[in-house]
Short mmCIF file of C-alpha atoms in Angstrom, two decimals:
data_model
loop_
_atom_site.label_atom_id
_atom_site.label_comp_id
_atom_site.label_asym_id
_atom_site.label_seq_id
_atom_site.Cartn_x
_atom_site.Cartn_y
_atom_site.Cartn_z
CA MET A 1 150.83 184.02 -49.59
CA ALA A 2 151.62 186.05 -46.49
CA GLU A 3 148.97 188.54 -45.43
CA ARG A 4 149.84 192.12 -46.35
CA VAL A 5 149.98 194.35 -43.28
CA GLU A 6 149.14 198.02 -43.64
CA VAL A 7 151.86 200.26 -42.19
CA ASN A 8 150.53 203.62 -41.06
CA VAL A 9 151.33 206.29 -38.51
CA GLU A 10 148.05 206.03 -36.60
CA GLY A 11 148.47 202.28 -36.28
CA LEU A 12 151.93 202.56 -34.81
CA LEU A 13 150.99 205.39 -32.46
CA SER A 14 148.17 203.23 -31.11
CA LEU A 15 150.44 200.20 -30.63
CA ALA A 16 153.33 202.15 -29.12
CA LYS A 17 151.21 204.27 -26.72
CA LEU A 18 153.55 207.25 -27.04
CA GLU A 19 151.63 209.30 -24.51
CA GLN A 20 152.75 206.88 -21.78
CA TRP A 21 156.47 207.06 -22.56
CA PRO A 22 157.37 210.05 -20.36
CA GLN A 23 155.81 208.40 -17.31
CA ARG A 24 157.50 205.06 -18.08
CA CYS A 25 160.87 206.82 -18.19
CA ALA A 26 160.44 208.92 -15.05
CA ASP A 27 162.87 206.81 -12.97
CA GLY A 28 165.78 207.36 -15.38
CA GLU A 29 166.39 203.64 -15.92
CA SER A 30 167.10 202.58 -19.49
CA ARG A 31 164.29 200.64 -21.13
CA ARG A 32 162.81 199.55 -24.44
CA LEU A 33 159.74 201.53 -25.39
CA PHE A 34 158.88 199.73 -28.63
CA HIS A 35 160.15 196.27 -29.60
CA GLY A 36 159.14 195.63 -33.18
CA ARG A 37 161.89 193.01 -33.52
CA GLY A 38 159.92 190.63 -31.35
CA GLN A 39 157.39 190.10 -34.18
CA CYS A 40 154.49 191.03 -31.90
CA TYR A 41 153.59 194.09 -33.97
CA PRO A 42 153.09 192.93 -37.57
CA GLY A 43 154.39 195.42 -40.09
CA TYR A 44 156.82 197.09 -37.67
CA GLU A 45 159.46 194.37 -37.25
CA TRP A 46 162.13 196.79 -38.50
CA LEU A 47 161.74 199.33 -35.67
CA THR A 48 162.88 199.58 -32.05
CA VAL A 49 162.86 202.55 -29.68
CA ASP A 50 164.95 202.70 -26.50
CA TYR A 51 165.26 205.26 -23.73
CA PHE A 52 168.70 206.27 -22.55
CA SER A 53 168.33 209.29 -20.31
CA PRO A 54 167.76 211.96 -21.53
CA LEU A 55 167.10 210.83 -25.13
CA LEU A 56 165.22 208.44 -27.39
CA TRP A 57 167.35 206.00 -29.42
CA ILE A 58 165.47 204.80 -32.49
CA VAL A 59 166.90 201.96 -34.60
CA LEU A 60 165.72 201.13 -38.13
CA TYR A 61 166.67 197.70 -39.48
CA ARG A 62 165.50 198.53 -42.99
CA GLU A 63 164.54 201.66 -44.86
CA PRO A 64 161.06 202.70 -43.68
CA PRO A 65 158.25 203.62 -46.09
CA GLY A 66 158.86 207.29 -46.99
CA ASN A 67 155.28 208.52 -46.55
CA PHE A 68 155.01 206.73 -43.22
CA TRP A 69 158.38 207.90 -41.88
CA ALA A 70 157.78 211.59 -42.44
CA GLY A 71 154.45 211.44 -40.59
CA PHE A 72 155.88 209.37 -37.77
CA CYS A 73 158.77 211.80 -37.18
CA THR A 74 156.33 214.70 -37.04
CA ALA A 75 154.03 212.90 -34.59
CA LEU A 76 157.00 211.87 -32.44
CA ALA A 77 158.29 215.44 -32.17
CA GLU A 78 154.85 216.94 -31.46
CA THR A 79 154.15 214.41 -28.70
CA LEU A 80 157.55 213.87 -27.07
CA ALA A 81 159.95 216.74 -27.77
CA PRO A 82 158.90 218.54 -24.56
CA HIS A 83 159.83 215.44 -22.52
CA PHE A 84 163.07 214.14 -24.10
CA THR A 85 166.02 216.39 -24.90
CA ALA A 86 166.88 214.57 -28.13
CA ALA A 87 165.71 211.84 -30.51
CA ILE A 88 168.39 210.08 -32.55
CA VAL A 89 167.79 207.57 -35.35
CA GLN A 90 170.30 204.88 -36.29
CA HIS A 91 169.85 203.58 -39.84
CA ARG A 92 171.32 200.18 -39.04
CA TYR A 93 170.56 198.74 -42.46
CA GLN A 94 173.19 201.09 -43.91
CA ARG A 95 176.84 200.02 -43.99
CA ASP A 96 177.99 202.83 -41.68
CA ALA A 97 174.80 202.79 -39.54
CA ASP A 98 174.33 206.50 -40.20
CA LEU A 99 172.66 208.67 -37.56
CA GLN A 100 169.80 211.12 -38.06
CA THR A 101 168.83 213.72 -35.48
CA LEU A 102 165.10 214.38 -35.20
CA TRP A 103 165.60 217.06 -32.53
CA GLY A 104 168.12 218.12 -29.89
CA ASP A 105 171.77 217.22 -29.36
CA VAL A 106 173.42 214.09 -28.01
CA PRO A 107 175.06 214.73 -24.61
CA SER A 108 178.59 213.50 -24.15
CA PRO A 109 179.33 211.24 -22.43
CA MET A 110 176.21 209.04 -22.62
CA TYR A 111 175.29 206.15 -20.35
CA ALA A 112 172.82 203.33 -20.02
CA VAL A 113 171.40 203.03 -16.50
CA GLU A 114 170.52 199.55 -15.25
CA ASP A 115 169.57 198.83 -11.65
CA GLY A 116 171.49 201.93 -10.62
CA LEU A 117 174.67 200.96 -12.52
CA ARG A 118 176.01 203.01 -15.43
CA PHE A 119 177.43 201.69 -18.68
CA ALA A 120 179.21 203.84 -21.27
CA LEU A 121 177.46 204.18 -24.64
CA GLN A 122 178.98 204.87 -28.03
CA LEU A 123 176.20 206.31 -30.16
CA GLY A 124 177.46 206.51 -33.71
CA GLY A 125 180.23 205.05 -35.83
CA ARG A 126 179.29 201.42 -35.21
CA GLN A 127 176.23 199.19 -35.18
CA ASN A 128 176.46 198.09 -31.54
CA ILE A 129 176.49 200.83 -28.92
CA GLY A 130 178.37 198.98 -26.17
CA TYR A 131 175.43 197.70 -24.12
CA PHE A 132 172.86 194.92 -24.57
CA MET A 133 169.75 195.82 -22.61
CA ASP A 134 168.05 192.46 -23.13
CA MET A 135 170.69 190.72 -20.96
CA GLN A 136 169.54 192.50 -17.79
CA PRO A 137 167.72 189.38 -16.44
CA ALA A 138 170.97 187.42 -16.79
CA ARG A 139 172.93 190.10 -14.95
CA ARG A 140 170.35 190.03 -12.16
CA TRP A 141 170.73 186.25 -12.06
CA LEU A 142 174.49 186.70 -11.72
CA THR A 143 174.11 189.36 -9.03
CA ALA A 144 172.16 186.88 -6.91
CA ARG A 145 174.96 184.27 -7.19
CA ALA A 146 178.28 186.11 -7.41
CA ASP A 147 179.04 186.92 -3.77
CA GLY A 148 182.31 185.25 -2.78
CA ARG A 149 182.52 183.25 -6.03
CA ARG A 150 184.99 183.09 -8.92
CA VAL A 151 183.46 184.33 -12.18
CA LEU A 152 184.58 183.75 -15.77
CA ASN A 153 183.07 186.08 -18.38
CA LEU A 154 183.61 184.58 -21.85
CA PHE A 155 183.08 186.91 -24.84
CA SER A 156 182.94 189.69 -22.28
CA TYR A 157 182.45 192.59 -24.75
CA THR A 158 182.24 195.75 -22.56
CA CYS A 159 182.11 193.76 -19.32
CA ALA A 160 178.62 194.57 -18.04
CA PHE A 161 178.47 191.10 -16.47
CA SER A 162 181.80 191.75 -14.80
CA VAL A 163 180.57 195.02 -13.29
CA ALA A 164 177.46 193.27 -11.95
CA ALA A 165 179.56 190.47 -10.46
CA SER A 166 181.99 192.91 -8.88
CA LYS A 167 179.25 194.99 -7.25
CA ALA A 168 177.74 191.75 -5.93
CA GLY A 169 181.01 190.81 -4.19
CA ALA A 170 182.65 188.26 -6.51
CA SER A 171 185.99 187.05 -5.17
CA GLN A 172 187.61 186.77 -8.62
CA ILE A 173 186.58 187.90 -12.12
CA VAL A 174 188.22 187.05 -15.44
CA ASN A 175 187.02 188.73 -18.65
CA ILE A 176 188.15 187.59 -22.08
CA ASP A 177 187.34 189.06 -25.49
CA MET A 178 189.21 189.48 -28.77
CA SER A 179 188.26 193.17 -28.98
CA LYS A 180 190.73 195.25 -27.04
CA SER A 181 188.63 198.39 -27.65
CA SER A 182 185.63 196.68 -26.01
CA LEU A 183 187.79 195.75 -23.03
CA ARG A 184 188.92 199.37 -22.71
CA THR A 185 185.26 200.31 -22.43
CA GLY A 186 184.90 197.48 -19.92
CA ARG A 187 187.59 199.00 -17.72
CA GLU A 188 185.82 202.35 -17.99
CA ASN A 189 182.54 200.70 -16.93
CA HIS A 190 184.27 199.35 -13.84
CA ARG A 191 185.63 202.81 -13.02
CA LEU A 192 182.21 204.40 -13.55
CA ASN A 193 180.71 202.11 -10.93
CA ASP A 194 183.63 201.88 -8.48
CA ALA A 195 183.58 198.16 -9.18
CA ASP A 196 186.89 196.74 -7.99
CA SER A 197 185.78 193.70 -5.99
CA GLY A 198 187.19 190.52 -7.51
CA ALA A 199 190.27 192.32 -8.90
CA PRO A 200 188.92 191.97 -12.44
CA VAL A 201 191.28 190.68 -15.11
CA PHE A 202 190.88 191.75 -18.78
CA LEU A 203 192.32 189.40 -21.41
CA GLY A 204 192.34 190.56 -25.03
CA HIS A 205 192.74 187.09 -26.52
CA ASP A 206 191.07 184.54 -28.77
CA ILE A 207 189.27 182.19 -26.39
CA PHE A 208 190.12 179.10 -28.41
CA LYS A 209 193.82 179.93 -28.18
CA SER A 210 193.76 180.74 -24.47
CA TRP A 211 192.45 177.63 -22.71
CA GLY A 212 195.71 177.05 -20.88
CA LYS A 213 195.68 180.56 -19.40
CA LEU A 214 191.99 180.38 -18.52
CA LYS A 215 192.48 177.02 -16.78
CA LYS A 216 195.46 178.36 -14.86
CA LEU A 217 193.36 181.26 -13.54
CA GLY A 218 190.46 178.93 -12.67
CA PRO A 219 188.56 176.89 -11.79
CA TYR A 220 185.42 179.04 -11.76
CA ASP A 221 182.21 178.85 -9.77
CA VAL A 222 180.18 180.83 -12.31
CA VAL A 223 180.75 180.96 -16.08
CA ILE A 224 178.98 183.35 -18.45
CA CYS A 225 179.09 182.22 -22.07
CA ASP A 226 177.46 184.86 -24.31
CA PRO A 227 179.10 184.62 -27.74
CA PRO A 228 178.08 186.42 -30.94
CA SER A 229 175.89 184.20 -33.10
CA ARG A 230 178.16 184.83 -36.06
CA GLN A 231 181.14 187.14 -36.21
CA ALA A 232 183.82 186.90 -38.87
CA GLY A 233 187.16 185.87 -37.46
CA SER A 234 185.73 185.24 -33.99
CA PHE A 235 182.84 182.82 -33.55
CA ASP A 236 180.15 181.05 -35.55
CA ALA A 237 177.62 179.43 -33.23
CA ALA A 238 176.59 176.70 -35.66
CA ARG A 239 180.22 175.71 -36.15
CA ASP A 240 181.90 176.56 -32.84
CA TYR A 241 179.47 176.15 -29.92
CA GLY A 242 180.14 172.44 -29.61
CA ARG A 243 183.89 173.01 -29.55
CA LEU A 244 183.39 175.56 -26.78
CA LEU A 245 181.19 173.27 -24.68
CA SER A 246 183.55 170.32 -25.05
CA ARG A 247 186.07 172.25 -22.93
CA MET A 248 183.66 173.79 -20.45
CA GLY A 249 184.12 171.08 -17.86
CA SER A 250 187.85 171.80 -17.61
CA LEU A 251 187.09 175.38 -16.52
CA CYS A 252 184.38 174.66 -13.96
CA ALA A 253 184.64 173.99 -10.25
CA PRO A 254 182.37 171.20 -8.97
CA GLY A 255 178.74 172.35 -9.08
CA ALA A 256 179.57 175.53 -11.02
CA ASP A 257 176.68 177.54 -12.47
CA VAL A 258 176.96 178.22 -16.20
CA LEU A 259 174.88 180.51 -18.40
CA ILE A 260 174.80 179.33 -22.00
CA CYS A 261 173.43 182.10 -24.22
CA LEU A 262 172.57 182.59 -27.87
CA ASN A 263 170.79 185.40 -29.71
CA SER A 264 170.00 183.96 -33.13
CA PRO A 265 166.58 183.68 -34.79
CA LEU A 266 167.89 180.77 -36.88
CA LEU A 267 169.06 178.54 -34.02
CA GLY A 268 166.48 177.61 -31.40
CA GLU A 269 166.70 176.39 -27.82
CA ALA A 270 166.96 172.78 -28.96
CA PHE A 271 170.20 173.62 -30.75
CA LEU A 272 171.84 174.51 -27.43
CA HIS A 273 170.42 171.51 -25.58
CA ASP A 274 171.62 169.21 -28.35
CA ARG A 275 175.11 170.69 -28.27
CA VAL A 276 175.33 170.30 -24.49
CA ALA A 277 174.09 166.70 -24.71
CA GLU A 278 176.73 165.89 -27.30
CA TYR A 279 179.73 167.83 -26.03
CA TRP A 280 179.16 168.23 -22.27
CA PRO A 281 176.68 165.50 -21.31
CA GLU A 282 177.58 165.63 -17.61
CA ALA A 283 176.02 169.09 -17.25
CA GLN A 284 172.56 169.36 -15.69
CA PHE A 285 169.93 171.70 -17.16
CA CYS A 286 168.32 173.93 -14.53
CA GLU A 287 166.15 176.54 -16.31
CA ARG A 288 165.76 179.00 -19.13
CA LEU A 289 165.79 182.57 -17.85
CA ALA A 290 162.75 184.68 -18.75
CA GLY A 291 163.34 187.76 -20.89
CA ARG A 292 162.52 191.37 -20.06
CA ALA A 293 158.86 192.36 -20.12
CA ASP A 294 159.65 195.27 -22.45
CA PHE A 295 161.07 192.82 -25.03
CA PRO A 296 157.88 190.89 -25.94
CA GLU A 297 158.52 187.99 -28.31
CA ARG A 298 156.04 186.14 -30.51
CA ASP A 299 158.40 183.19 -31.00
CA THR A 300 160.60 182.50 -27.98
CA ASP A 301 162.63 180.03 -30.03
CA ALA A 302 163.78 182.85 -32.29
CA ALA A 303 164.45 185.20 -29.36
CA LEU A 304 167.43 185.52 -27.02
CA LYS A 305 168.06 182.22 -25.26
CA VAL A 306 169.73 182.19 -21.83
CA LEU A 307 170.02 178.69 -20.34
CA HIS A 308 171.25 177.86 -16.83
CA TYR A 309 173.23 174.65 -16.59
CA ARG A 310 175.12 173.24 -13.62
CA ALA A 311 178.44 171.40 -13.78
CA PRO A 312 178.62 168.01 -12.04
CA SER A 313 179.47 168.12 -8.33
#
């Protein structure tokens, strides 16, 4: 029988070190302040807290204990209200991901700030806010390799990778995603950052029905493959990753760098290696990128996996 973990306000305040949050956020860069999802804080796996200047963004993945939650909200306001203009809670376990305001008002527009770049946020009305903070190490990896190279951004979502590649001097960028609304945000992210290097292309298509067009625009020197783990009508990693990798070689220039990503607690790193070995055996594994320090993980196999492979020369 699993050990019962006591959930209490004092315990969380001690783990989270709230008194340090204002100093940690002084530079204005977006960051995670508490990462319960990483399983490093037993009893608080359902809670994350992020900083998006000038507010706190708190996400609940299940309904919190009522007696605990009331005390936590009080302690949060007493400690941090003088330092952050607002604190907003997303009840992600609810169908509509309802929002709760603890104090203040949400400025409009809102942005994430990452390495000096800005990305538009959509706080409310949907579960995902338009920006995945945990992919920052991968965008830094891309920034170091994009200059003068042709970049393909598969499952591009709101095109944060594309912005990073453009600012780093990519010679060509192709983004593809089924969600036209996400691509509209992607165009806005490019405008926000004056990112026009690489003459970015935005394709609102199903990847599996667009190989001919993608090949015509290629080949590519860098490929980012960051699909959803499971999204109805789009992609199911367990079912579709092999099919995707079987065609990767046709898109790659000789020696191309490819990031193969997956954020699923149910499918570990070995799943990706096995799929590459079966469907793209010519590819050479280089490394697994380390995650952000503010996203501590007890089980790296259940965490975000970002693997660097290289196409044959």
